[in-house]
């Protein structure tokens, strides 16, 4: 493998926009670990998760022009893209047929298995911290961040006012952030 | 507006995690241009999240690394085509950019359907959407440009959607024979009587709405020709499959 050059964020973004291969290699090598970790929090099957990881980087290649530096950092954009790609996969028919035996219909997915190809999603990364929050907070983050439901959809499914969902989600995320430091 | 209270309300965390409603996002983006302290607080939250998530890593297998890196080096610059997924259902989170592009595409599609329905007097078998949708999604700024098959390719069809406001152009292939591995379809824009390369039309875009990103300004007509793989610098006129005039 050729030597990998290091980039500042603006240099990296420029390289990505120019579709410079070295910039994409750097992006992949630097962010694959955290993005793959996020995917595994949603999709425990490593084979499917690595397909999603590939899809994420191809999407970056195809849609980098849509990234707007004024709206946020590159990593924030990558996390959104990764989460959306994983949620799309979770909801796809193909995924549902590939993972029939992994009760994903319910949002609380608890996979008790010793299979090394399957990660226990509740014990990885951020999701592990989410599961340490109190029940109300945990549920609202589970439904929104990990299952892609809108605040309105959560209000409807839990039969609580939208205002309550907002307050709960905001408080939950403030609590979660305390664990970032 | 008590900006301090707003900053500490949890809205920033919700925004950074991508969980805002469209209205919340719009409000925050408006406010951040007025309050530098809000902007600073957003950046701080983003950095914290980034630092935290970068510490939590799981490495893919070496095989996956190789496969993805190999794939990335073989990708061609998407100067010609940016592939967009079809908007299917509303459960996707509202990422402003993606949503607005998808809405445009969907609007274009519905306008096209509307025109088709108007023309034929009834909804076609696989394009039947509730009639009420057509009115809602009718966007006067989008002009569909029908492209018809030329000569022996009379059966071929595609529609381009031209957004006069943004200048963006989308394409949808309805019928075009599969190209062989050694050939690619290429889109040409005609500007002042000259053919300008407007990108490749790959087989995999069939049935999808695709934004064509390098349409030159001033185009008055479009053609699609069959060229050698990767495209040509000038069109092979006798291999013209589709033609359409704005």
Coordinates of C-alpha atoms in Angstrom, one line a residue:
Chain A
X1 CA 0.0 0.0 0.0
X2 CA 1.4 3.4 -0.9
X3 CA 2.3 5.8 1.9
X4 CA -0.7 7.7 3.1
X5 CA -0.4 11.5 3.3
X6 CA -2.1 13.4 6.1
X7 CA -4.6 16.1 5.5
X8 CA -6.2 19.0 7.4
X9 CA -10.0 18.9 7.2
X10 CA -10.2 21.7 4.5
X11 CA -7.5 19.9 2.5
X12 CA -9.3 16.6 2.8
X13 CA -12.6 18.1 1.7
X14 CA -10.9 19.7 -1.3
X15 CA -9.4 16.3 -2.2
X16 CA -12.7 14.6 -1.9
X17 CA -14.5 17.2 -4.1
X18 CA -11.8 16.7 -6.7
X19 CA -12.2 12.9 -6.4
X20 CA -8.6 12.4 -5.6
X21 CA -8.0 8.7 -4.8
X22 CA -5.4 9.5 -2.1
X23 CA -8.0 11.7 -0.3
X24 CA -10.6 8.8 -0.4
X25 CA -8.0 6.4 0.9
X26 CA -7.2 8.7 3.7
X27 CA -10.9 9.2 4.5
X28 CA -11.5 5.5 4.5
X29 CA -8.5 4.6 6.6
X30 CA -9.3 7.3 9.2
X31 CA -13.0 7.0 9.6
X32 CA -13.8 3.3 8.7
X33 CA -13.4 2.2 12.4
X34 CA -15.9 4.6 13.8
X35 CA -18.4 4.4 11.0
X36 CA -18.2 0.6 11.0
X37 CA -18.8 0.7 14.7
X38 CA -21.9 2.9 14.1
X39 CA -23.2 0.4 11.5
X40 CA -22.7 -2.5 13.8
X41 CA -24.8 -0.8 16.4
X42 CA -27.7 -1.0 13.9
X43 CA -26.8 -4.1 11.8
X44 CA -25.1 -6.9 13.8
X45 CA -24.3 -9.1 10.9
X46 CA -20.7 -8.2 10.0
X47 CA -21.0 -9.3 6.4
X48 CA -24.1 -7.0 5.8
X49 CA -22.5 -4.3 7.9
X50 CA -19.4 -4.3 5.7
X51 CA -21.6 -4.0 2.5
X52 CA -23.2 -1.0 4.1
X53 CA -19.8 0.5 4.9
X54 CA -18.9 0.2 1.2
X55 CA -22.1 1.8 0.2
X56 CA -21.4 4.7 2.5
X57 CA -18.0 5.4 0.9
X58 CA -19.4 5.1 -2.6
X59 CA -22.1 7.6 -1.6
X60 CA -19.5 10.0 -0.3
X61 CA -17.8 9.7 -3.7
X62 CA -21.0 10.3 -5.6
X63 CA -22.5 13.0 -3.4
X64 CA -19.6 14.9 -1.9
X65 CA -20.7 18.1 -3.7
X66 CA -23.8 18.0 -1.5
X67 CA -21.7 18.4 1.7
X68 CA -21.9 22.0 2.9
X69 CA -19.1 23.1 5.2
X70 CA -21.2 25.9 6.6
X71 CA -23.7 23.5 8.0
X72 CA -21.3 21.3 9.9
X73 CA -18.2 19.3 10.1
X74 CA -17.4 16.5 7.7
X75 CA -17.6 13.9 10.3
X76 CA -21.1 15.0 11.3
X77 CA -22.2 14.6 7.7
X78 CA -20.5 11.2 7.5
X79 CA -22.4 10.0 10.6
X80 CA -25.7 11.1 9.2
X81 CA -25.0 9.4 5.9
X82 CA -23.9 6.2 7.6
X83 CA -26.9 6.1 9.9
X84 CA -29.3 6.8 7.0
X85 CA -27.6 4.1 4.8
X86 CA -27.8 1.6 7.7
X87 CA -31.5 2.4 8.4
X88 CA -32.3 2.1 4.7
X89 CA -30.7 -1.3 4.7
X90 CA -32.6 -2.3 7.9
X91 CA -35.8 -1.5 6.2
X92 CA -35.1 -3.1 2.9
X93 CA -36.9 -6.2 1.9
X94 CA -33.6 -7.9 1.1
X95 CA -32.3 -7.3 4.6
X96 CA -35.5 -8.6 6.1
X97 CA -35.2 -11.8 4.1
X98 CA -31.5 -12.2 4.8
X99 CA -32.0 -11.9 8.6
X100 CA -35.3 -13.6 9.2
X101 CA -34.1 -15.3 12.3
X102 CA -32.9 -12.1 14.0
X103 CA -36.1 -10.7 15.4
X104 CA -35.7 -7.2 14.1
X105 CA -39.4 -6.4 13.9
X106 CA -39.3 -5.1 17.4
X107 CA -37.1 -2.1 18.0
X108 CA -35.5 -3.6 21.1
X109 CA -33.2 -6.1 19.5
X110 CA -31.5 -8.3 21.9
X111 CA -29.4 -10.9 20.2
X112 CA -28.0 -13.5 22.5
X113 CA -25.6 -15.4 20.5
X114 CA -22.1 -16.7 20.6
X115 CA -21.7 -16.4 16.8
X116 CA -18.5 -14.3 16.3
X117 CA -20.0 -12.9 13.0
X118 CA -22.9 -11.3 15.0
X119 CA -22.2 -8.4 17.3
X120 CA -24.5 -7.8 20.2
X121 CA -25.6 -4.4 19.2
X122 CA -26.6 -3.2 22.6
X123 CA -23.0 -3.6 23.8
X124 CA -21.3 -1.6 21.2
X125 CA -20.2 2.1 21.3
X126 CA -22.7 4.7 21.7
X127 CA -25.7 2.3 21.9
X128 CA -24.2 0.8 25.0
X129 CA -24.3 4.3 26.6
X130 CA -27.8 4.8 25.4
X131 CA -28.8 1.7 27.2
X132 CA -27.5 3.1 30.5
X133 CA -29.9 6.0 30.3
X134 CA -33.2 5.8 32.1
X135 CA -36.0 4.0 30.3
X136 CA -37.9 7.0 28.8
X137 CA -34.7 8.5 27.5
X138 CA -33.4 5.2 26.1
X139 CA -36.6 4.5 24.2
X140 CA -36.8 7.9 22.5
X141 CA -33.2 7.6 21.3
X142 CA -33.7 4.0 20.3
X143 CA -36.7 5.0 18.2
X144 CA -35.2 8.1 16.6
X145 CA -31.5 7.5 16.2
X146 CA -31.4 3.7 15.8
X147 CA -34.8 3.2 14.0
X148 CA -35.1 6.4 12.0
X149 CA -38.6 7.3 13.2
X150 CA -39.5 11.0 13.1
X151 CA -40.6 12.8 16.3
X152 CA -44.2 12.8 15.0
X153 CA -44.0 9.0 14.4
X154 CA -42.7 8.5 17.9
X155 CA -45.4 10.6 19.4
X156 CA -48.0 8.5 17.5
X157 CA -46.5 5.2 18.3
X158 CA -46.0 5.9 22.0
X159 CA -49.3 7.8 22.2
X160 CA -47.7 10.9 23.8
X161 CA -47.8 14.5 22.8
X162 CA -45.2 15.7 20.3
X163 CA -44.0 18.3 22.8
X164 CA -43.2 15.5 25.3
X165 CA -41.2 13.7 22.6
X166 CA -39.2 16.9 21.9
X167 CA -38.5 17.5 25.6
X168 CA -37.6 13.9 26.2
X169 CA -35.4 13.6 23.2
X170 CA -33.5 16.8 24.1
X171 CA -33.0 15.9 27.7
X172 CA -31.9 12.4 26.7
X173 CA -29.3 13.8 24.3
X174 CA -28.1 16.2 26.9
X175 CA -27.6 13.3 29.3
X176 CA -25.9 11.3 26.6
X177 CA -23.6 14.1 25.8
X178 CA -22.4 14.2 29.4
X179 CA -20.8 10.8 28.7
X180 CA -18.9 12.1 25.7
X181 CA -16.4 14.0 27.8
Chain B
X1 CA -35.1 35.2 21.8
X2 CA -33.2 34.1 24.9
X3 CA -30.3 32.6 23.0
X4 CA -28.7 31.2 26.2
X5 CA -31.8 29.2 27.0
X6 CA -32.1 28.1 23.4
X7 CA -28.5 26.9 23.4
X8 CA -29.0 24.9 26.6
X9 CA -32.4 23.4 25.6
X10 CA -30.9 20.3 23.9
X11 CA -31.8 21.6 20.4
X12 CA -28.1 21.6 19.5
X13 CA -27.5 18.0 20.5
X14 CA -30.7 17.1 18.6
X15 CA -29.4 18.9 15.5
X16 CA -25.9 17.5 15.6
X17 CA -27.3 13.9 15.9
X18 CA -29.5 14.6 12.9
X19 CA -32.8 14.2 14.8
X20 CA -34.4 17.6 14.4
X21 CA -37.7 18.0 12.7
X22 CA -37.6 20.0 9.5
X23 CA -39.0 23.0 11.3
X24 CA -36.5 22.9 14.1
X25 CA -33.7 22.5 11.6
X26 CA -34.9 25.5 9.6
X27 CA -35.2 27.6 12.7
X28 CA -31.7 26.7 14.0
X29 CA -30.1 27.4 10.7
X30 CA -31.7 30.8 10.6
X31 CA -30.7 31.6 14.1
X32 CA -27.1 30.4 13.7
X33 CA -26.6 33.1 11.1
X34 CA -27.7 35.7 13.6
X35 CA -26.0 34.5 16.8
X36 CA -22.3 33.7 16.7
X37 CA -22.5 32.1 20.1
X38 CA -25.0 29.6 18.8
X39 CA -22.7 28.7 15.9
X40 CA -19.9 28.3 18.4
X41 CA -22.0 26.0 20.6
X42 CA -22.9 23.9 17.6
X43 CA -19.3 23.5 16.6
X44 CA -18.3 22.6 20.2
X45 CA -21.0 19.9 20.3
X46 CA -20.0 18.5 16.9
X47 CA -16.3 18.3 18.0
X48 CA -17.3 16.5 21.2
X49 CA -19.4 14.0 19.4
X50 CA -16.6 13.5 16.8
X51 CA -13.9 13.0 19.5
X52 CA -16.2 10.6 21.3
X53 CA -17.1 8.5 18.2
X54 CA -13.6 8.5 16.9
X55 CA -12.6 6.7 20.1
X56 CA -15.2 4.0 19.6
X57 CA -13.9 2.0 16.7
X58 CA -14.4 -1.5 15.3
X59 CA -12.2 -2.3 12.4
X60 CA -13.6 -4.2 9.5
X61 CA -11.7 -7.3 8.3
X62 CA -8.6 -6.8 6.1
X63 CA -10.6 -8.4 3.2
X64 CA -13.3 -5.7 3.6
X65 CA -10.6 -3.0 3.7
X66 CA -9.1 -4.3 0.5
X67 CA -12.5 -4.7 -1.2
X68 CA -13.6 -1.1 -0.4
X69 CA -10.3 0.5 -1.2
X70 CA -10.2 -1.4 -4.5
X71 CA -13.7 -0.3 -5.3
X72 CA -12.9 3.3 -4.5
X73 CA -10.0 3.4 -6.8
X74 CA -12.0 2.0 -9.7
X75 CA -14.8 4.6 -9.3
X76 CA -15.0 7.1 -12.1
X77 CA -15.5 10.7 -11.4
X78 CA -19.2 11.3 -11.2
X79 CA -18.9 14.4 -13.4
X80 CA -21.5 12.9 -15.7
X81 CA -23.9 11.3 -13.4
X82 CA -24.9 11.7 -9.7
X83 CA -27.1 8.8 -8.9
X84 CA -30.0 9.6 -6.5
X85 CA -32.2 7.0 -4.9
X86 CA -35.9 7.2 -5.5
X87 CA -37.9 8.7 -2.7
X88 CA -40.0 5.8 -1.5
X89 CA -41.5 6.6 1.9
X90 CA -41.5 9.5 4.3
X91 CA -39.8 7.7 7.2
X92 CA -36.4 8.9 6.1
X93 CA -35.0 11.6 8.3
X94 CA -35.1 15.0 6.9
X95 CA -31.6 15.9 5.9
X96 CA -32.2 19.2 4.3
X97 CA -30.1 18.7 1.2
X98 CA -31.2 15.2 0.5
X99 CA -34.8 15.9 1.1
X100 CA -34.9 19.0 -1.1
X101 CA -33.3 17.1 -4.0
X102 CA -35.6 14.2 -3.5
X103 CA -38.6 16.5 -3.4
X104 CA -37.5 18.1 -6.7
X105 CA -37.1 14.7 -8.2
X106 CA -40.5 13.6 -6.9
X107 CA -42.1 16.8 -8.1
X108 CA -40.6 16.3 -11.5
X109 CA -41.9 12.8 -11.6
X110 CA -45.3 13.8 -10.6
X111 CA -45.4 16.6 -13.1
X112 CA -44.4 14.1 -15.8
X113 CA -47.1 11.7 -14.6
X114 CA -49.6 14.6 -14.6
X115 CA -48.7 15.4 -18.2
X116 CA -48.9 11.7 -19.2
X117 CA -52.3 11.4 -17.6
X118 CA -53.5 14.6 -19.3
X119 CA -52.2 13.4 -22.6
X120 CA -53.6 9.9 -22.4
X121 CA -56.7 10.7 -20.4
X122 CA -56.1 8.0 -17.9
X123 CA -53.3 6.8 -15.6
X124 CA -51.0 4.2 -17.3
X125 CA -50.8 0.8 -15.7
X126 CA -47.6 1.3 -13.8
X127 CA -47.8 5.0 -13.2
X128 CA -51.0 5.2 -11.4
X129 CA -50.8 7.5 -8.4
X130 CA -53.8 9.1 -6.7
X131 CA -54.9 12.0 -8.9
X132 CA -54.8 14.4 -5.9
X133 CA -51.1 14.0 -5.7
X134 CA -50.5 15.4 -9.1
X135 CA -52.0 18.8 -8.2
X136 CA -50.1 19.1 -5.0
X137 CA -46.7 18.2 -6.5
X138 CA -47.2 20.2 -9.7
X139 CA -44.2 22.5 -9.9
X140 CA -44.4 25.1 -12.7
X141 CA -40.7 25.5 -12.6
X142 CA -40.1 22.0 -13.9
X143 CA -40.3 21.4 -17.6
X144 CA -40.3 17.8 -18.9
X145 CA -38.5 17.3 -22.1
X146 CA -39.7 14.1 -23.8
X147 CA -37.0 12.3 -25.8
X148 CA -38.1 10.0 -28.6
X149 CA -36.5 7.1 -30.3
X150 CA -34.8 7.9 -33.6
X151 CA -35.1 5.7 -36.8
X152 CA -34.9 2.0 -36.1
X153 CA -34.9 2.8 -32.4
X154 CA -38.3 4.3 -32.5
X155 CA -39.4 2.3 -29.5
X156 CA -36.9 4.0 -27.2
X157 CA -38.1 6.6 -24.7
X158 CA -36.7 8.8 -22.0
X159 CA -37.8 12.0 -20.3
X160 CA -35.6 14.8 -19.1
X161 CA -36.8 17.2 -16.4
X162 CA -35.5 20.7 -16.6
X163 CA -35.8 22.9 -13.5
X164 CA -35.8 26.4 -14.9
X165 CA -35.2 27.9 -11.4
X166 CA -32.0 26.0 -10.5
X167 CA -30.9 24.9 -14.0
X168 CA -30.7 21.4 -12.8
X169 CA -31.5 18.6 -15.2
X170 CA -32.8 15.1 -14.3
X171 CA -33.2 12.1 -16.6
X172 CA -35.4 9.1 -16.5
X173 CA -34.9 6.2 -19.0
X174 CA -38.2 4.5 -19.8
X175 CA -36.9 2.2 -22.6
X176 CA -33.4 1.8 -24.0
X177 CA -31.8 -1.6 -24.9
X178 CA -29.1 -2.9 -22.7
X179 CA -25.7 -1.7 -24.0
X180 CA -22.9 -4.3 -24.4
X181 CA -19.9 -4.2 -22.1
X182 CA -17.8 -2.5 -24.7
X183 CA -20.4 0.3 -25.2
X184 CA -22.0 3.1 -23.2
X185 CA -24.8 5.5 -23.9
X186 CA -23.8 9.1 -23.9
X187 CA -25.9 12.2 -23.5
X188 CA -25.2 15.2 -25.7
X189 CA -26.6 18.7 -25.2
X190 CA -26.9 20.8 -28.3
X191 CA -25.8 24.4 -27.7
X192 CA -25.7 26.8 -30.7
X193 CA -25.9 23.8 -33.0
X194 CA -22.8 22.1 -31.4
X195 CA -22.8 18.8 -29.5
X196 CA -21.5 19.1 -26.0
X197 CA -20.8 16.0 -23.9
X198 CA -23.3 15.9 -21.0
X199 CA -22.2 12.6 -19.5
X200 CA -22.7 8.9 -19.7
X201 CA -26.1 7.3 -19.3
X202 CA -25.2 4.0 -17.6
X203 CA -27.4 0.9 -17.7
X204 CA -27.9 0.8 -14.0
X205 CA -29.9 4.1 -14.0
X206 CA -32.9 2.5 -15.7
X207 CA -36.1 3.3 -13.9
X208 CA -34.5 5.8 -11.6
X209 CA -34.4 9.6 -11.6
X210 CA -30.9 10.8 -12.1
X211 CA -29.5 14.3 -11.8
X212 CA -27.2 15.0 -14.7
X213 CA -24.7 17.3 -13.3
X214 CA -22.8 18.8 -16.2
X215 CA -25.4 20.1 -18.5
X216 CA -24.0 23.2 -20.2
X217 CA -26.1 26.4 -20.1
X218 CA -28.0 27.3 -23.2
X219 CA -28.9 23.8 -24.3
X220 CA -31.8 23.7 -26.7
X221 CA -31.9 20.0 -27.5
X222 CA -30.5 16.7 -26.3
X223 CA -29.5 13.4 -27.9
X224 CA -28.4 10.0 -26.6
X225 CA -26.0 8.1 -28.8
X226 CA -24.3 4.7 -28.3
X227 CA -20.5 5.1 -28.0
X228 CA -17.5 3.1 -27.0
X229 CA -17.2 2.4 -23.3
X230 CA -16.4 5.5 -21.4
X231 CA -17.8 7.8 -24.1
X232 CA -16.4 9.8 -27.0
X233 CA -15.4 13.4 -27.5
X234 CA -17.8 13.7 -30.5
X235 CA -21.1 11.8 -31.1
X236 CA -21.5 9.0 -33.6
X237 CA -24.5 10.4 -35.2
X238 CA -25.6 7.2 -37.0
X239 CA -25.8 5.6 -33.5
X240 CA -28.4 8.2 -32.3
X241 CA -31.0 6.5 -30.1
X242 CA -33.0 9.3 -28.6
X243 CA -33.6 12.9 -29.4
X244 CA -35.6 15.7 -27.6
X245 CA -36.0 19.4 -28.0
X246 CA -36.7 21.8 -25.1

